[in-house]
Coordinates of C-alpha atoms in Angstrom, one line a residue:
Chain A
Q1 CA 104.1 184.0 171.9
Q2 CA 102.9 183.3 175.3
P3 CA 102.0 179.7 176.2
V4 CA 98.6 179.2 177.6
Q5 CA 97.9 177.6 180.5
S6 CA 94.9 176.2 182.2
P7 CA 92.8 175.8 184.3
Q8 CA 92.8 179.4 185.2
A9 CA 92.4 179.0 188.5
V10 CA 92.1 175.7 190.8
I11 CA 90.9 175.0 194.6
L12 CA 91.5 171.7 196.2
R13 CA 91.3 170.8 199.6
E14 CA 94.4 169.4 201.3
G15 CA 95.3 165.7 200.3
E16 CA 93.8 166.2 197.0
D17 CA 95.5 165.9 193.2
A18 CA 95.2 168.6 190.6
V19 CA 97.0 168.1 187.3
I20 CA 97.4 172.2 185.1
N21 CA 98.1 172.1 182.0
C22 CA 100.5 174.4 179.4
S23 CA 100.6 174.4 176.0
S24 CA 102.0 175.9 173.1
S25 CA 101.5 176.1 169.2
K26 CA 104.7 176.2 168.4
A27 CA 107.5 174.0 168.9
L28 CA 108.8 173.4 172.3
Y29 CA 113.0 172.8 173.0
S30 CA 111.6 173.0 176.8
V31 CA 109.5 174.0 179.4
H32 CA 110.0 175.6 182.9
W33 CA 107.8 175.7 185.6
Y34 CA 108.0 178.3 188.4
R35 CA 105.6 179.1 191.8
Q36 CA 104.8 182.4 193.0
K37 CA 103.2 183.0 196.4
H38 CA 101.7 185.9 196.5
G39 CA 103.5 189.2 197.1
E40 CA 106.8 187.2 196.4
A41 CA 109.0 186.6 193.8
P42 CA 108.9 183.4 191.1
V43 CA 110.5 180.4 192.6
F44 CA 111.8 177.4 190.3
L45 CA 110.1 174.3 190.5
M46 CA 112.1 172.3 187.5
I47 CA 112.8 172.3 183.7
L48 CA 111.6 169.5 181.2
L49 CA 113.5 169.1 178.1
K50 CA 112.5 167.8 175.1
G51 CA 112.3 163.4 174.7
G52 CA 108.9 163.2 176.9
E53 CA 110.2 163.7 180.1
Q54 CA 109.1 163.5 183.6
K55 CA 110.6 165.6 186.5
G56 CA 109.6 165.7 190.2
H57 CA 109.8 168.3 193.3
D58 CA 108.3 166.9 196.5
K59 CA 105.0 165.3 195.5
I60 CA 104.7 167.9 192.5
S61 CA 105.4 166.3 189.0
A62 CA 105.5 167.2 185.9
S63 CA 105.5 165.6 182.4
F64 CA 106.6 167.1 178.8
N65 CA 105.1 165.5 175.5
E66 CA 107.0 167.1 173.1
K67 CA 104.7 165.5 170.3
K68 CA 101.8 167.6 171.7
Q69 CA 104.0 171.0 172.8
Q70 CA 102.5 170.5 175.8
S71 CA 103.5 169.7 179.6
S72 CA 100.9 168.7 182.6
L73 CA 102.5 169.8 186.4
Y74 CA 100.8 167.1 189.3
L75 CA 100.2 168.3 192.2
T76 CA 99.7 164.8 194.7
A77 CA 98.1 164.7 197.7
S78 CA 98.6 168.9 198.1
Q79 CA 99.7 170.7 200.9
L80 CA 98.7 173.8 202.0
S81 CA 102.2 175.2 201.0
Y82 CA 101.0 174.4 197.5
S83 CA 98.9 177.6 197.1
G84 CA 100.0 179.7 194.7
T85 CA 100.2 181.0 190.8
Y86 CA 102.3 178.4 188.8
F87 CA 104.1 179.4 185.7
C88 CA 105.5 178.0 182.6
G89 CA 108.2 179.0 181.0
T90 CA 108.7 177.7 177.4
V91 CA 111.6 178.6 174.5
Y92 CA 110.8 177.7 171.8
Y93 CA 113.1 175.9 168.8
G94 CA 115.5 178.5 167.0
N95 CA 113.9 180.8 169.7
N96 CA 116.4 182.6 172.9
R97 CA 114.3 183.6 175.3
L98 CA 112.1 182.5 178.0
A99 CA 108.8 183.2 177.1
F100 CA 106.2 182.9 180.7
G101 CA 102.7 182.0 180.3
K102 CA 99.2 183.6 182.4
G103 CA 99.2 181.6 185.3
N104 CA 97.3 178.9 187.2
Q105 CA 96.0 179.9 190.3
V106 CA 96.1 177.2 193.0
V107 CA 94.1 177.6 196.4
V108 CA 94.7 174.7 198.7
I109 CA 91.9 175.0 201.9
P110 CA 92.3 172.9 204.8
Chain B
E1 CA 125.0 184.9 199.0
A2 CA 124.2 184.3 195.3
Q3 CA 121.1 186.9 194.5
V4 CA 119.5 189.5 191.9
T5 CA 119.1 192.5 193.6
Q6 CA 116.5 195.3 192.0
N7 CA 116.4 199.2 193.2
P8 CA 113.9 201.0 193.9
R9 CA 111.7 198.2 195.7
Y10 CA 108.5 200.6 195.4
L11 CA 108.1 204.1 193.1
I12 CA 105.6 206.5 192.8
T13 CA 106.2 208.7 189.8
V14 CA 104.6 211.4 187.5
T15 CA 103.8 210.8 183.9
G16 CA 106.7 212.2 181.4
K17 CA 109.4 212.2 184.7
K18 CA 111.8 209.6 183.5
L19 CA 113.7 206.8 185.8
T20 CA 115.4 204.3 186.0
V21 CA 115.2 200.6 187.7
T22 CA 118.0 199.7 188.5
C23 CA 119.2 195.4 188.4
S24 CA 122.3 194.0 190.2
Q25 CA 123.0 190.0 190.1
N26 CA 126.2 188.4 191.6
M27 CA 126.6 184.9 189.9
N28 CA 128.3 185.9 186.6
H29 CA 125.1 185.3 184.5
E30 CA 125.0 185.5 180.9
Y31 CA 121.0 185.9 180.8
M32 CA 119.2 188.9 182.1
S33 CA 115.5 190.0 181.4
W34 CA 112.9 192.2 182.0
Y35 CA 109.3 191.1 182.8
R36 CA 106.2 193.1 184.0
Q37 CA 103.4 191.4 185.9
D38 CA 99.9 192.5 186.0
P39 CA 96.8 190.8 187.4
G40 CA 95.6 188.4 184.6
L41 CA 98.4 189.0 182.1
G42 CA 101.1 186.7 183.9
L43 CA 104.9 187.6 183.5
R44 CA 105.1 189.5 179.9
Q45 CA 108.9 190.3 178.9
I46 CA 110.0 193.6 177.7
Y47 CA 113.7 193.3 177.2
Y48 CA 116.3 190.4 177.4
S49 CA 120.4 190.2 177.0
M50 CA 122.5 187.4 176.5
N51 CA 125.8 188.5 177.2
V52 CA 127.5 192.1 177.4
E53 CA 126.1 194.4 174.6
V54 CA 123.6 191.9 173.3
T55 CA 119.8 192.6 173.9
D56 CA 116.9 192.0 172.6
K57 CA 113.0 193.1 172.8
G58 CA 110.6 190.9 174.2
D59 CA 106.7 190.7 174.1
V60 CA 106.6 194.4 175.1
P61 CA 108.9 196.7 175.3
E62 CA 106.9 200.0 173.9
G63 CA 108.2 202.6 176.0
Y64 CA 111.2 200.9 177.8
K65 CA 114.9 201.1 176.7
V66 CA 117.7 198.7 178.7
S67 CA 121.5 198.8 178.6
R68 CA 124.1 196.0 179.1
K69 CA 127.3 198.2 179.7
E70 CA 128.5 195.2 182.5
K71 CA 127.9 191.8 182.9
R72 CA 126.6 192.3 186.3
N73 CA 123.9 194.9 185.5
F74 CA 121.0 195.2 183.2
P75 CA 118.8 198.7 184.2
L76 CA 115.6 199.1 183.2
I77 CA 114.7 203.0 181.8
L78 CA 111.7 204.5 180.9
E79 CA 112.1 207.8 178.9
S80 CA 108.8 209.6 180.2
P81 CA 106.7 206.8 182.1
S82 CA 102.7 206.5 181.4
P83 CA 99.9 205.3 183.3
N84 CA 99.9 202.3 181.1
Q85 CA 103.2 201.5 182.7
T86 CA 101.9 201.2 186.2
S87 CA 102.9 197.3 187.3
L88 CA 104.9 195.0 189.3
Y89 CA 108.3 194.3 187.4
F90 CA 110.7 191.9 187.6
C91 CA 114.1 191.5 186.8
A92 CA 115.9 187.5 186.2
S93 CA 119.2 186.1 185.3
S94 CA 120.4 182.7 184.6
R95 CA 123.6 180.8 184.3
E96 CA 122.8 180.0 180.3
T97 CA 121.1 181.3 177.6
G98 CA 118.9 180.2 174.6
R99 CA 118.3 176.4 174.4
R100 CA 120.4 175.9 177.0
T101 CA 118.1 178.0 179.3
D102 CA 119.0 177.7 182.8
T103 CA 117.4 178.2 186.0
Q104 CA 115.9 181.8 186.3
Y105 CA 116.7 183.8 189.2
F106 CA 114.1 186.6 190.3
G107 CA 114.6 189.6 191.8
P108 CA 112.6 190.9 194.3
G109 CA 110.5 192.9 192.6
T110 CA 109.7 197.0 192.1
R111 CA 106.3 198.4 192.2
L112 CA 105.8 200.9 190.0
T113 CA 102.6 204.0 190.3
V114 CA 102.8 206.0 187.3
L115 CA 100.0 209.1 188.2

């Protein structure tokens, strides 16, 4: 029941943009995004509910396409602090729990 | 300070020796959960609890037990640990459950090695 995240890893230079994706084979009620720095616990970024909404956290924004059962996270004008592993978590209709994907590793270099 | 605490933070043990990893939150959260993190496999849910005395299996429950006798505590029990349970474990809690699942607050993690 894990959502599928892609690409597995992204390397980008400071100031560049990147998009990472999270998709599901089941109907989603909500999508959650977390970021984990090396050796630390995951930290909450944002939650997106059904309805195709978009949200933002600094220059990181996300969209949720309910019809495609997919969410995308947009890293705009990336900063060194954006490096880390990004996890999406999904809540399905008829389910009470949050399941995470395998993560997208993002490395931002100077 | 609002937080989720786990103990111990690091543990090295031997196969078959029962152990308990404690998790406690001070935010009066209903929902608590245990995850294990292994390289390349992401965060996999072991067990979760929607409230006191209500627990359910996640994706990888085999070899683990949990209990939720009090709202604030959610211990993870390994009755007979095996080397394949060597992993980094995270406890998490959130205010609400299910379709209203809220922000998950993660504990600092417990790194377990089973020899």
